[in-house]
Tab-separated table of C-alpha atoms and ligand atoms in Angstrom:
chain	number	residue	atom	x	y	z
Z	1	MET	CA	-36.794	-49.224	-25.947
Z	2	ASN	CA	-35.582	-45.675	-26.683
Z	3	THR	CA	-32.266	-45.108	-28.355
Z	4	SER	CA	-29.878	-42.360	-27.288
Z	5	ILE	CA	-27.359	-41.459	-29.955
Z	6	ILE	CA	-24.036	-40.175	-28.634
Z	7	ILE	CA	-21.750	-38.489	-31.138
Z	8	LEU	CA	-18.098	-38.023	-30.207
Z	9	ALA	CA	-16.754	-34.701	-31.427
Z	10	ALA	CA	-14.369	-33.434	-28.788
Z	11	GLY	CA	-11.085	-34.296	-30.451
Z	12	GLN	CA	-8.798	-31.653	-31.894
Z	13	GLY	CA	-7.798	-33.622	-34.936
Z	14	LYS	CA	-4.061	-33.022	-34.620
Z	15	ARG	CA	-3.423	-34.793	-37.907
Z	16	MET	CA	-5.400	-32.071	-39.749
Z	17	PHE	CA	-2.887	-29.333	-38.854
Z	18	SER	CA	-5.724	-26.830	-38.900
Z	19	ALA	CA	-7.124	-24.092	-36.678
Z	20	LEU	CA	-10.607	-25.375	-37.486
Z	21	PRO	CA	-11.771	-28.232	-35.215
Z	22	LYS	CA	-11.692	-31.513	-37.129
Z	23	VAL	CA	-15.441	-32.123	-36.971
Z	24	LEU	CA	-16.051	-28.734	-38.623
Z	25	GLN	CA	-13.790	-29.439	-41.611
Z	26	PRO	CA	-15.985	-29.179	-44.697
Z	27	LEU	CA	-17.130	-32.217	-46.638
Z	28	ALA	CA	-19.318	-31.476	-49.655
Z	29	GLY	CA	-19.608	-27.929	-48.291
Z	30	ARG	CA	-20.906	-28.916	-44.866
Z	31	PRO	CA	-19.061	-29.720	-41.631
Z	32	LEU	CA	-18.185	-33.387	-41.058
Z	33	LEU	CA	-20.297	-33.342	-37.916
Z	34	ARG	CA	-23.335	-32.032	-39.809
Z	35	HIS	CA	-23.377	-35.202	-41.910
Z	36	VAL	CA	-23.279	-37.351	-38.784
Z	37	VAL	CA	-25.998	-35.348	-37.015
Z	38	ASP	CA	-28.293	-35.515	-40.066
Z	39	CYS	CA	-27.769	-39.264	-40.240
Z	40	ALA	CA	-28.534	-39.593	-36.508
Z	41	PHE	CA	-31.825	-37.711	-36.904
Z	42	GLU	CA	-32.749	-39.965	-39.826
Z	43	VAL	CA	-32.149	-43.100	-37.770
Z	44	GLY	CA	-35.011	-41.887	-35.657
Z	45	THR	CA	-34.348	-40.856	-32.082
Z	46	THR	CA	-35.391	-38.091	-29.757
Z	47	ASP	CA	-32.113	-37.987	-27.863
Z	48	ILE	CA	-28.959	-36.911	-29.651
Z	49	CYS	CA	-26.014	-35.937	-27.507
Z	50	ILE	CA	-22.831	-34.422	-28.890
Z	51	VAL	CA	-19.700	-34.737	-26.789
Z	52	TYR	CA	-17.756	-31.568	-27.457
Z	53	GLY	CA	-14.492	-30.153	-26.203
Z	54	HIS	CA	-11.853	-28.868	-28.565
Z	55	GLY	CA	-13.120	-25.707	-30.293
Z	56	GLY	CA	-16.288	-26.067	-28.225
Z	57	ASP	CA	-17.909	-22.687	-28.902
Z	58	THR	CA	-17.546	-22.891	-32.662
Z	59	VAL	CA	-18.839	-26.446	-32.703
Z	60	GLN	CA	-21.896	-25.532	-30.598
Z	61	ALA	CA	-22.573	-22.390	-32.650
Z	62	GLU	CA	-22.834	-24.508	-35.783
Z	63	PHE	CA	-25.823	-26.369	-34.292
Z	64	SER	CA	-27.471	-23.611	-32.285
Z	65	GLY	CA	-31.225	-23.839	-31.984
Z	66	GLU	CA	-31.346	-27.551	-32.808
Z	67	SER	CA	-32.680	-30.118	-30.371
Z	68	ILE	CA	-29.348	-31.531	-29.361
Z	69	ARG	CA	-28.011	-32.351	-25.905
Z	70	TRP	CA	-24.415	-31.302	-25.250
Z	71	ALA	CA	-21.870	-32.943	-22.971
Z	72	LEU	CA	-18.557	-31.254	-22.355
Z	73	GLN	CA	-15.381	-33.283	-22.362
Z	74	ALA	CA	-12.944	-30.675	-21.071
Z	75	GLU	CA	-9.875	-32.851	-21.551
Z	76	GLN	CA	-9.644	-35.336	-24.390
Z	77	LEU	CA	-8.724	-38.478	-22.500
Z	78	GLY	CA	-10.013	-40.960	-25.057
Z	79	THR	CA	-13.189	-42.212	-26.725
Z	80	GLY	CA	-14.286	-44.189	-23.637
Z	81	HIS	CA	-13.907	-41.144	-21.419
Z	82	ALA	CA	-15.818	-39.125	-24.012
Z	83	VAL	CA	-18.834	-41.449	-23.976
Z	84	GLN	CA	-18.770	-41.374	-20.188
Z	85	GLN	CA	-19.367	-37.599	-20.234
Z	86	ALA	CA	-22.656	-38.170	-22.045
Z	87	MET	CA	-23.872	-41.024	-19.852
Z	88	ALA	CA	-24.882	-39.057	-16.738
Z	89	ASP	CA	-27.976	-37.732	-18.506
Z	90	THR	CA	-28.690	-40.881	-20.493
Z	91	PRO	CA	-31.551	-42.943	-18.997
Z	92	ASP	CA	-30.438	-46.360	-17.724
Z	93	ASP	CA	-33.034	-48.314	-19.640
Z	94	ASN	CA	-32.161	-46.714	-22.987
Z	95	ARG	CA	-30.145	-48.277	-25.705
Z	96	VAL	CA	-27.038	-46.284	-26.636
Z	97	LEU	CA	-25.713	-45.910	-30.168
Z	98	VAL	CA	-22.244	-44.342	-30.362
Z	99	LEU	CA	-21.195	-42.511	-33.528
Z	100	PHE	CA	-17.965	-40.654	-34.290
Z	101	GLY	CA	-18.001	-37.106	-35.579
Z	102	ASP	CA	-15.186	-38.008	-37.956
Z	103	VAL	CA	-17.019	-40.899	-39.652
Z	104	PRO	CA	-19.337	-38.828	-41.846
Z	105	LEU	CA	-20.457	-41.054	-44.721
Z	106	LEU	CA	-22.550	-43.520	-42.736
Z	107	ARG	CA	-26.023	-44.189	-44.061
Z	108	PRO	CA	-29.051	-44.390	-41.767
Z	109	THR	CA	-30.007	-47.792	-43.215
Z	110	THR	CA	-26.646	-49.235	-42.141
Z	111	LEU	CA	-27.284	-48.095	-38.558
Z	112	GLN	CA	-30.872	-49.329	-38.569
Z	113	ASN	CA	-29.567	-52.680	-39.778
Z	114	LEU	CA	-27.019	-52.780	-36.939
Z	115	LEU	CA	-29.729	-52.029	-34.361
Z	116	ALA	CA	-31.932	-54.745	-35.852
Z	117	GLN	CA	-29.150	-57.364	-35.763
Z	118	CYS	CA	-29.048	-57.659	-31.993
Z	119	GLU	CA	-31.242	-57.510	-28.923
Z	120	PRO	CA	-31.393	-54.123	-27.153
Z	121	THR	CA	-29.704	-55.758	-24.174
Z	122	GLU	CA	-26.723	-56.884	-26.236
Z	123	LEU	CA	-23.590	-55.186	-27.493
Z	124	ALA	CA	-22.792	-54.811	-31.174
Z	125	VAL	CA	-20.048	-53.139	-33.160
Z	126	LEU	CA	-20.152	-52.168	-36.790
Z	127	THR	CA	-17.115	-53.551	-38.593
Z	128	VAL	CA	-15.870	-53.701	-42.155
Z	129	ASP	CA	-13.176	-55.494	-44.121
Z	130	MET	CA	-10.740	-52.814	-45.276
Z	131	ASP	CA	-8.240	-53.242	-48.131
Z	132	ASP	CA	-5.888	-51.119	-46.072
Z	133	ALA	CA	-6.592	-51.325	-42.353
Z	134	THR	CA	-3.778	-48.962	-41.328
Z	135	GLY	CA	-4.773	-46.660	-38.478
Z	136	TYR	CA	-7.926	-48.503	-37.456
Z	137	GLY	CA	-8.669	-50.693	-34.444
Z	138	ARG	CA	-8.580	-54.397	-35.418
Z	139	ILE	CA	-11.443	-56.770	-34.652
Z	140	VAL	CA	-10.224	-59.900	-32.910
Z	141	ARG	CA	-12.593	-62.879	-33.234
Z	142	GLN	CA	-12.613	-66.300	-31.612
Z	143	ASP	CA	-14.828	-68.873	-33.314
Z	144	ASP	CA	-16.690	-66.083	-35.075
Z	145	ALA	CA	-17.526	-64.176	-31.901
Z	146	VAL	CA	-15.848	-60.785	-31.396
Z	147	VAL	CA	-13.668	-60.866	-28.292
Z	148	SER	CA	-11.713	-57.621	-28.434
Z	149	ILE	CA	-10.606	-54.611	-30.442
Z	150	VAL	CA	-6.926	-53.774	-30.595
Z	151	GLU	CA	-5.848	-50.252	-31.561
Z	152	GLU	CA	-3.269	-50.008	-34.343
Z	153	ARG	CA	-0.591	-48.771	-31.974
Z	154	ASP	CA	-1.210	-51.643	-29.558
Z	155	THR	CA	-1.186	-54.441	-32.147
Z	156	ASN	CA	1.298	-57.286	-32.454
Z	157	GLU	CA	2.348	-58.609	-35.895
Z	158	LYS	CA	-0.526	-61.099	-36.053
Z	159	GLU	CA	-3.160	-58.541	-35.108
Z	160	LYS	CA	-1.739	-55.981	-37.527
Z	161	ALA	CA	-2.521	-58.410	-40.377
Z	162	ILE	CA	-6.260	-58.444	-39.505
Z	163	ARG	CA	-8.302	-56.621	-42.127
Z	164	GLU	CA	-11.602	-56.472	-40.265
Z	165	ILE	CA	-11.675	-53.130	-38.473
Z	166	ASN	CA	-13.742	-51.195	-35.960
Z	167	THR	CA	-15.771	-48.438	-37.607
Z	168	GLY	CA	-16.326	-46.779	-34.219
Z	169	VAL	CA	-20.062	-47.412	-34.336
Z	170	MET	CA	-21.272	-49.354	-31.338
Z	171	CYS	CA	-24.579	-50.043	-29.631
Z	172	ALA	CA	-25.017	-51.157	-26.060
Z	173	PRO	CA	-27.558	-51.105	-23.198
Z	174	ALA	CA	-27.047	-47.882	-21.204
Z	175	ALA	CA	-26.883	-49.301	-17.677
Z	176	LYS	CA	-24.281	-51.919	-18.604
Z	177	LEU	CA	-22.288	-49.398	-20.623
Z	178	LYS	CA	-22.095	-47.055	-17.607
Z	179	GLU	CA	-20.787	-49.901	-15.523
Z	180	TRP	CA	-18.111	-50.888	-18.050
Z	181	LEU	CA	-17.005	-47.317	-18.708
Z	182	GLY	CA	-16.441	-46.846	-14.992
Z	183	LYS	CA	-13.934	-49.695	-15.074
Z	184	LEU	CA	-11.843	-48.484	-18.033
Z	185	ARG	CA	-8.091	-48.061	-17.566
Z	186	ASN	CA	-5.646	-46.059	-19.650
Z	187	ASP	CA	-2.683	-48.408	-19.516
Z	188	ASN	CA	-2.105	-48.475	-23.277
Z	189	THR	CA	0.401	-46.869	-25.661
Z	190	GLN	CA	-1.625	-43.664	-25.975
Z	191	GLY	CA	-2.520	-43.383	-22.285
Z	192	GLU	CA	-6.198	-43.018	-23.246
Z	193	TYR	CA	-9.458	-44.503	-22.032
Z	194	TYR	CA	-10.502	-46.545	-25.059
Z	195	LEU	CA	-14.193	-47.110	-25.692
Z	196	THR	CA	-13.169	-50.266	-27.494
Z	197	ASP	CA	-12.049	-51.859	-24.225
Z	198	VAL	CA	-15.677	-52.292	-23.107
Z	199	LEU	CA	-15.880	-55.209	-25.534
Z	200	ALA	CA	-13.582	-57.432	-23.553
Z	201	MET	CA	-15.565	-56.481	-20.415
Z	202	ALA	CA	-18.806	-57.542	-22.059
Z	203	VAL	CA	-17.220	-60.826	-23.052
Z	204	ALA	CA	-15.975	-61.320	-19.472
Z	205	ASP	CA	-19.571	-60.725	-18.308
Z	206	GLY	CA	-20.602	-63.619	-20.504
Z	207	LEU	CA	-22.352	-61.430	-23.082
Z	208	GLN	CA	-22.144	-62.181	-26.753
Z	209	VAL	CA	-20.682	-59.324	-28.785
Z	210	HIS	CA	-22.047	-58.997	-32.299
Z	211	GLY	CA	-19.710	-57.856	-35.017
Z	212	VAL	CA	-21.960	-56.667	-37.810
Z	213	LYS	CA	-20.138	-56.139	-41.089
Z	214	ALA	CA	-20.968	-53.144	-43.236
Z	215	SER	CA	-20.917	-53.836	-46.962
Z	216	ASN	CA	-19.222	-50.652	-48.035
Z	217	GLN	CA	-15.721	-49.491	-47.059
Z	218	ALA	CA	-16.153	-45.898	-48.155
Z	219	GLU	CA	-19.232	-45.475	-45.992
Z	220	VAL	CA	-17.390	-46.123	-42.753
Z	221	MET	CA	-14.097	-44.390	-43.421
Z	222	GLY	CA	-12.765	-42.274	-40.583
Z	223	ILE	CA	-11.319	-38.872	-41.418
Z	224	ASN	CA	-8.091	-38.081	-39.613
Z	225	ASP	CA	-6.100	-36.061	-42.150
Z	226	LYS	CA	-6.531	-33.959	-45.287
Z	227	LYS	CA	-5.795	-36.919	-47.531
Z	228	GLN	CA	-8.657	-38.921	-46.048
Z	229	LEU	CA	-10.840	-35.805	-46.182
Z	230	ALA	CA	-10.213	-35.551	-49.921
Z	231	GLU	CA	-10.931	-39.274	-50.387
Z	232	ALA	CA	-14.189	-38.944	-48.493
Z	233	GLU	CA	-15.089	-35.905	-50.591
Z	234	ARG	CA	-14.743	-37.938	-53.795
Z	235	ALA	CA	-16.695	-40.842	-52.312
Z	236	LEU	CA	-19.537	-38.546	-51.285
Z	237	GLN	CA	-19.519	-36.698	-54.627
Z	238	ASN	CA	-19.836	-40.072	-56.321
Z	239	ARG	CA	-22.825	-40.912	-54.208
Z	240	LEU	CA	-24.518	-37.549	-54.901
Z	241	VAL	CA	-23.869	-37.650	-58.650
Z	242	ASN	CA	-25.015	-41.281	-58.910
Z	243	SER	CA	-28.301	-40.490	-57.274
Z	244	LEU	CA	-28.839	-37.553	-59.672
Z	245	MET	CA	-28.000	-39.753	-62.668
Z	246	GLU	CA	-30.547	-42.291	-61.420
Z	247	GLN	CA	-33.097	-39.464	-61.564
Z	248	GLY	CA	-32.132	-38.771	-65.176
Z	249	VAL	CA	-29.648	-35.920	-64.871
Z	250	GLY	CA	-26.902	-36.081	-67.509
Z	251	PHE	CA	-23.245	-35.428	-66.678
Z	252	ALA	CA	-20.413	-35.132	-69.204
Z	253	ASP	CA	-18.140	-36.702	-66.592
Z	254	PRO	CA	-19.484	-37.760	-63.192
Z	255	ASP	CA	-15.978	-37.385	-61.734
Z	256	ARG	CA	-15.699	-33.718	-62.645
Z	257	VAL	CA	-18.547	-32.048	-60.816
Z	258	ASP	CA	-18.875	-30.867	-57.220
Z	259	ILE	CA	-22.070	-30.570	-55.245
Z	260	ARG	CA	-21.516	-28.729	-51.972
Z	261	GLY	CA	-25.047	-28.545	-50.718
Z	262	GLU	CA	-28.349	-29.512	-52.271
Z	263	LEU	CA	-28.846	-29.715	-56.021
Z	264	ASN	CA	-32.365	-30.303	-57.331
Z	265	CYS	CA	-32.823	-30.895	-61.042
Z	266	GLY	CA	-35.798	-31.180	-63.377
Z	267	LYS	CA	-35.998	-33.439	-66.415
Z	268	ASP	CA	-33.305	-33.515	-69.121
Z	269	VAL	CA	-30.818	-31.382	-67.324
Z	270	PHE	CA	-27.272	-31.679	-68.653
Z	271	ILE	CA	-24.193	-30.665	-66.694
Z	272	ASP	CA	-20.816	-30.345	-68.356
Z	273	ILE	CA	-17.455	-30.696	-66.628
Z	274	ASN	CA	-16.179	-28.657	-63.688
Z	275	ALA	CA	-19.478	-27.277	-62.540
Z	276	VAL	CA	-19.542	-26.440	-58.832
Z	277	PHE	CA	-22.857	-26.141	-57.024
Z	278	GLU	CA	-22.941	-24.618	-53.558
Z	279	GLY	CA	-25.776	-24.174	-51.089
Z	280	LYS	CA	-29.264	-24.746	-52.416
Z	281	VAL	CA	-29.474	-24.805	-56.212
Z	282	THR	CA	-32.387	-25.733	-58.461
Z	283	LEU	CA	-32.125	-26.341	-62.201
Z	284	GLY	CA	-35.351	-26.460	-64.218
Z	285	ASP	CA	-36.271	-28.918	-66.996
Z	286	ASN	CA	-34.089	-28.911	-70.115
Z	287	THR	CA	-31.456	-26.666	-68.662
Z	288	THR	CA	-27.826	-27.021	-69.710
Z	289	ILE	CA	-24.865	-26.001	-67.598
Z	290	GLU	CA	-21.750	-25.679	-69.705
Z	291	SER	CA	-18.220	-26.206	-68.380
Z	292	ASN	CA	-16.559	-24.272	-65.524
Z	293	ASN	CA	-19.505	-22.701	-63.768
Z	294	LEU	CA	-19.956	-21.852	-60.126
Z	295	ILE	CA	-23.598	-21.661	-59.081
Z	296	ARG	CA	-24.444	-20.865	-55.480
Z	297	ASP	CA	-27.866	-20.582	-53.785
Z	298	SER	CA	-29.733	-19.926	-57.014
Z	299	ASP	CA	-32.873	-21.004	-58.841
Z	300	ILE	CA	-32.274	-21.500	-62.539
Z	301	GLY	CA	-35.486	-21.905	-64.554
Z	302	SER	CA	-36.303	-24.348	-67.336
Z	303	ASP	CA	-34.782	-24.268	-70.830
Z	304	ASN	CA	-31.861	-22.134	-69.682
Z	305	ILE	CA	-28.359	-22.309	-71.083
Z	306	ILE	CA	-25.606	-21.257	-68.750
Z	307	HIS	CA	-22.569	-20.924	-70.988
Z	308	SER	CA	-19.033	-21.576	-69.755
Z	309	ASN	CA	-17.273	-19.669	-66.992
Z	310	CYS	CA	-20.095	-17.925	-65.158
Z	311	HIS	CA	-20.259	-17.057	-61.481
Z	312	ILE	CA	-23.842	-17.087	-60.254
Z	313	GLU	CA	-24.896	-16.428	-56.678
Z	314	GLY	CA	-28.258	-15.689	-55.071
Z	315	ALA	CA	-29.896	-15.318	-58.482
Z	316	THR	CA	-33.147	-16.486	-60.025
Z	317	THR	CA	-33.966	-16.936	-63.691
Z	318	GLY	CA	-37.223	-17.678	-65.486
Z	319	ARG	CA	-37.756	-19.757	-68.638
Z	320	ASP	CA	-35.466	-19.662	-71.688
Z	321	CYS	CA	-32.688	-17.496	-70.325
Z	322	GLU	CA	-29.179	-17.534	-71.705
Z	323	ILE	CA	-26.287	-16.515	-69.483
Z	324	GLY	CA	-22.620	-16.010	-70.302
Z	325	PRO	CA	-20.019	-17.050	-71.203
Z	326	PHE	CA	-18.126	-15.107	-68.511
Z	327	ALA	CA	-21.126	-13.507	-66.825
Z	328	ARG	CA	-21.593	-12.739	-63.163
Z	329	LEU	CA	-24.987	-12.773	-61.467
Z	330	ARG	CA	-24.765	-11.482	-57.929
Z	331	PRO	CA	-27.301	-11.726	-55.090
Z	332	GLY	CA	-30.663	-10.265	-55.976
Z	333	ALA	CA	-30.283	-10.693	-59.724
Z	334	ALA	CA	-33.825	-11.699	-60.723
Z	335	LEU	CA	-34.270	-12.489	-64.379
Z	336	ALA	CA	-37.727	-13.108	-65.861
Z	337	SER	CA	-38.113	-15.197	-69.030
Z	338	ASN	CA	-36.159	-14.991	-72.287
Z	339	VAL	CA	-33.500	-12.779	-70.794
Z	340	LYS	CA	-30.009	-12.744	-72.295
Z	341	ILE	CA	-26.965	-11.847	-70.243
Z	342	GLY	CA	-23.801	-11.967	-72.309
Z	343	ASN	CA	-20.063	-11.942	-71.734
Z	344	PHE	CA	-18.460	-9.762	-69.075
Z	345	VAL	CA	-21.793	-8.555	-67.762
Z	346	GLU	CA	-22.361	-8.166	-64.030
Z	347	VAL	CA	-25.877	-7.944	-62.627
Z	348	LYS	CA	-26.511	-7.188	-58.960
Z	349	LYS	CA	-29.772	-6.695	-57.026
Z	350	SER	CA	-31.748	-5.949	-60.167
Z	351	THR	CA	-34.881	-7.266	-61.793
Z	352	ILE	CA	-34.730	-7.779	-65.535
Z	353	ASP	CA	-38.074	-8.353	-67.183
Z	354	ASP	CA	-39.065	-10.630	-70.077
Z	355	GLY	CA	-37.019	-10.613	-73.241
Z	356	SER	CA	-34.474	-7.995	-72.208
Z	357	LYS	CA	-30.879	-8.270	-73.359
Z	358	ILE	CA	-27.621	-7.132	-71.816
Z	359	ASN	CA	-25.143	-8.749	-74.113
Z	360	HIS	CA	-21.705	-7.273	-73.551
Z	361	LEU	CA	-19.437	-5.691	-70.928
Z	362	SER	CA	-21.978	-3.993	-68.693
Z	363	TYR	CA	-22.704	-3.435	-65.020
Z	364	VAL	CA	-26.322	-3.322	-63.937
Z	365	GLY	CA	-26.818	-2.824	-60.196
Z	366	ASP	CA	-29.803	-1.675	-58.129
Z	367	ALA	CA	-31.903	-1.446	-61.268
Z	368	VAL	CA	-35.418	-2.238	-62.359
Z	369	VAL	CA	-35.225	-3.095	-66.034
Z	370	GLY	CA	-38.505	-3.477	-67.917
Z	371	ALA	CA	-39.456	-5.944	-70.652
Z	372	GLY	CA	-37.932	-5.946	-74.132
Z	373	VAL	CA	-35.122	-3.597	-73.151
Z	374	ASN	CA	-31.817	-3.659	-74.978
Z	375	ILE	CA	-28.756	-2.464	-73.131
Z	376	GLY	CA	-25.769	-1.826	-75.397
Z	377	ALA	CA	-22.174	-2.809	-74.809
Z	378	GLY	CA	-20.298	-1.121	-72.003
Z	379	THR	CA	-23.258	0.390	-70.194
Z	380	ILE	CA	-22.904	1.162	-66.512
Z	381	THR	CA	-25.462	1.971	-63.873
Z	382	VAL	CA	-23.587	4.441	-61.704
Z	383	ASN	CA	-25.353	3.342	-58.539
Z	384	TYR	CA	-22.945	4.396	-55.811
Z	385	ASP	CA	-22.116	7.977	-54.828
Z	386	GLY	CA	-19.469	6.945	-52.362
Z	387	ALA	CA	-21.919	6.830	-49.483
Z	388	ASN	CA	-25.265	5.508	-50.707
Z	389	LYS	CA	-26.639	3.234	-53.410
Z	390	HIS	CA	-29.273	4.610	-55.796
Z	391	GLN	CA	-31.753	3.031	-58.140
Z	392	THR	CA	-31.970	3.065	-61.922
Z	393	ILE	CA	-35.355	2.444	-63.539
Z	394	ILE	CA	-35.518	1.547	-67.216
Z	395	GLY	CA	-38.956	1.364	-68.876
Z	396	ASP	CA	-40.199	-1.359	-71.229
Z	397	LYS	CA	-38.708	-1.442	-74.721
Z	398	ALA	CA	-36.112	1.232	-73.961
Z	399	SER	CA	-32.905	1.021	-75.967
Z	400	ILE	CA	-29.699	2.082	-74.284
Z	401	GLY	CA	-26.814	2.748	-76.672
Z	402	SER	CA	-23.297	1.519	-76.076
Z	403	GLY	CA	-20.959	3.132	-73.577
Z	404	VAL	CA	-23.706	4.822	-71.568
Z	405	GLU	CA	-23.455	5.850	-67.921
Z	406	LEU	CA	-26.764	6.004	-66.098
Z	407	VAL	CA	-26.086	8.125	-63.021
Z	408	ALA	CA	-28.590	6.972	-60.407
Z	409	PRO	CA	-31.106	7.836	-59.165
Z	410	VAL	CA	-32.381	8.085	-62.688
Z	411	GLU	CA	-35.348	6.920	-64.734
Z	412	ILE	CA	-35.391	6.074	-68.425
Z	413	GLY	CA	-38.872	6.200	-69.951
Z	414	LYS	CA	-40.712	3.502	-71.860
Z	415	GLY	CA	-39.514	3.146	-75.426
Z	416	ALA	CA	-36.850	5.802	-74.832
Z	417	THR	CA	-33.619	5.674	-76.803
Z	418	ILE	CA	-30.351	6.790	-75.225
Z	419	GLY	CA	-27.579	7.791	-77.586
Z	420	ALA	CA	-24.276	5.947	-77.386
Z	421	GLY	CA	-21.649	7.471	-75.119
Z	422	SER	CA	-24.163	9.455	-73.075
Z	423	THR	CA	-23.795	10.254	-69.408
Z	424	ILE	CA	-27.408	10.423	-68.266
Z	425	SER	CA	-28.032	12.057	-64.897
Z	426	LYS	CA	-31.560	13.366	-65.430
Z	427	SER	CA	-34.631	11.360	-66.293
Z	428	ALA	CA	-35.163	10.669	-70.003
Z	429	PRO	CA	-38.722	10.863	-71.352
Z	430	ASP	CA	-40.786	8.043	-72.902
Z	431	GLY	CA	-40.374	7.403	-76.583
Z	432	GLU	CA	-37.749	10.107	-77.288
Z	433	LEU	CA	-34.055	10.064	-78.197
Z	434	THR	CA	-31.918	11.510	-75.415
Z	435	ILE	CA	-28.222	12.199	-75.941
Z	436	ALA	CA	-25.825	13.668	-73.401
Z	437	ARG	CA	-22.328	13.936	-74.808
Z	438	ALA	CA	-19.962	16.575	-76.151
Z	439	ARG	CA	-20.444	17.437	-79.829
Z	440	GLN	CA	-17.770	16.210	-82.216
Z	441	THR	CA	-15.588	18.888	-83.804
Z	442	THR	CA	-12.778	18.653	-86.336
Z	443	VAL	CA	-9.819	21.047	-86.125
Z	444	ARG	CA	-8.802	21.508	-89.729
Z	445	GLY	CA	-5.119	21.923	-90.597
Z	446	TRP	CA	-3.989	20.872	-87.135
Z	447	LYS	CA	-0.396	19.531	-87.108
Z	448	ARG	CA	0.992	16.870	-84.823
Z	449	PRO	CA	3.868	18.068	-82.629
Z	450	THR	CA	7.335	16.924	-83.733
Z	451	LYS	CA	10.276	15.900	-81.567
Z	452	LYS	CA	12.747	18.764	-80.729
Z	453	LYS	CA	16.224	18.357	-82.291
E	1	UD1	C1	-11.085	-44.763	-33.304
E	1	UD1	C2	-11.232	-46.139	-32.639
E	1	UD1	C3	-10.736	-47.204	-33.615
E	1	UD1	C4	-11.529	-47.118	-34.907
E	1	UD1	C5	-11.500	-45.707	-35.505
E	1	UD1	C6	-12.536	-45.615	-36.604
E	1	UD1	C7	-10.992	-46.007	-30.190
E	1	UD1	C8	-10.066	-46.136	-29.055
E	1	UD1	N1	-10.470	-46.183	-31.409
E	1	UD1	O1	-9.692	-44.521	-33.501
E	1	UD1	O2	-10.899	-48.510	-33.048
E	1	UD1	O3	-11.020	-48.057	-35.854
E	1	UD1	O4	-11.848	-44.706	-34.523
E	1	UD1	O5	-12.468	-44.391	-37.310
E	1	UD1	O6	-12.165	-45.747	-29.997
E	1	UD1	N2	-12.917	-38.129	-29.466
E	1	UD1	C9	-13.446	-37.426	-28.398
E	1	UD1	N3	-12.753	-37.370	-27.244
E	1	UD1	C10	-11.570	-38.007	-27.066
E	1	UD1	C11	-11.039	-38.721	-28.159
E	1	UD1	C12	-11.728	-38.764	-29.335
E	1	UD1	O7	-14.512	-36.842	-28.509
E	1	UD1	O8	-11.030	-37.908	-25.959
E	1	UD1	C13	-13.672	-38.164	-30.733
E	1	UD1	C14	-12.933	-37.502	-31.868
E	1	UD1	O9	-13.317	-36.141	-31.981
E	1	UD1	C15	-13.378	-38.312	-33.076
E	1	UD1	C16	-13.686	-39.681	-32.509
E	1	UD1	O10	-13.842	-39.505	-31.111
E	1	UD1	O11	-14.557	-37.784	-33.650
E	1	UD1	C17	-12.585	-40.688	-32.795
E	1	UD1	O12	-11.362	-40.235	-32.236
E	1	UD1	P1	-9.966	-40.490	-32.943
E	1	UD1	O13	-8.912	-39.935	-32.077
E	1	UD1	O14	-10.024	-40.038	-34.343
E	1	UD1	O15	-9.883	-42.092	-32.900
E	1	UD1	P2	-9.088	-43.058	-33.870
E	1	UD1	O16	-7.652	-43.062	-33.475
E	1	UD1	O17	-9.396	-42.739	-35.276
E	2	CA	CA1	-10.602	-41.161	-36.288
């Protein structure tokens, strides 16, 4: 039997107080809904339908080009009404698995287990025992069998004390589900059509409802406000860091690191506190990331040391590089091996070949720097004329003195030496010393002015 997965994502998320639709709020750098969709694909299905409504265009844009079916819920009349919008195009003999766009930490294995626990013709809900059940629908059982779900706002004192809650995940045979959804009423405190009410209908039809308990509370938490979003963030970070530690990555403190995307590490990588990784980042064998670094969409080679307080984005480094402290690598910074980038150095869209050093206070942009080059403190590639960017080419083994301006387009020859303080606007030949600065003079006998009486 085929499984159709229906993901509910039409709600506004009033409790977020945000212009961004709730299901697009970021968790570990990706929208809540992205986590749910990825999980759905991993469960293994060919039919994923997202019920969208609030902030529809932005939600759809986030998943454009993916094989997803969309069902519009123009007015948010409740979770039952939402599922109904997706049912018209769901084949009758399919099995339906309902997921919520605001329950993002679910693992595919938990869902596969739920599907395996009951016959495709039966109804099952995923439940969990929560330490604090506030806000969730309560699972009411009679002699072990689930008989109904009562929403927090509709509970009496006795029901409020129940700690087993509805995670929102449910599976049911499509034809039956269509029938039950058609009979839903909205005579409850919120005036909504509750998906959870189909349970009592199934029971009335003489069907057994399976309540399958998940083992992990964090995995099924629903995100309704910023506090829960932050809790989920920590829970997910824990999961990501644990899996890296299992692969041998060392962390100074697993609680003080943030992975907002995909982090791939080689052997013997060590990551100090407050490192933030965004997008796709790779760290080669033996690489150390010191404290307070932000690394985004970059490939860091093996045996690198990234000293404290660097900002690295869209960069690549080869073997044995040393970056920072306080360095900035911007998109297109491509460092070969044994390159040293020191404090207060900014590199943008430039290739720096083997063994070159830019140790202090420099800006290198739109440059091709050869091997074994030394760039002195305070050197600037003057790459922008106010309208266009121009290139600076520096040959192998060139030595650029301190405080030099290289006015691009300009080419410095191989083995050339540029005198400190020069403003170079014409090409400098191979192997020679080029200086371009005013000569020093001394005015003898000169007196400082004195204050008038
Ligand atoms: C829901 C469940 C509750 C469960 C909890 C788990 C119902 C009636 N209640 O409550 O039993 O314990 O989730 O987290 O099902 N949505 C729509 N259209 C709507 C309403 C909601 O698409 O008209 C979507 C929302 O975008 C969200 C999800 O459904 O992704 C859940 O809606 P929400 O309003 O957060 O339900 P809860 O009150 O949390
Ligand atoms: Ca919710």
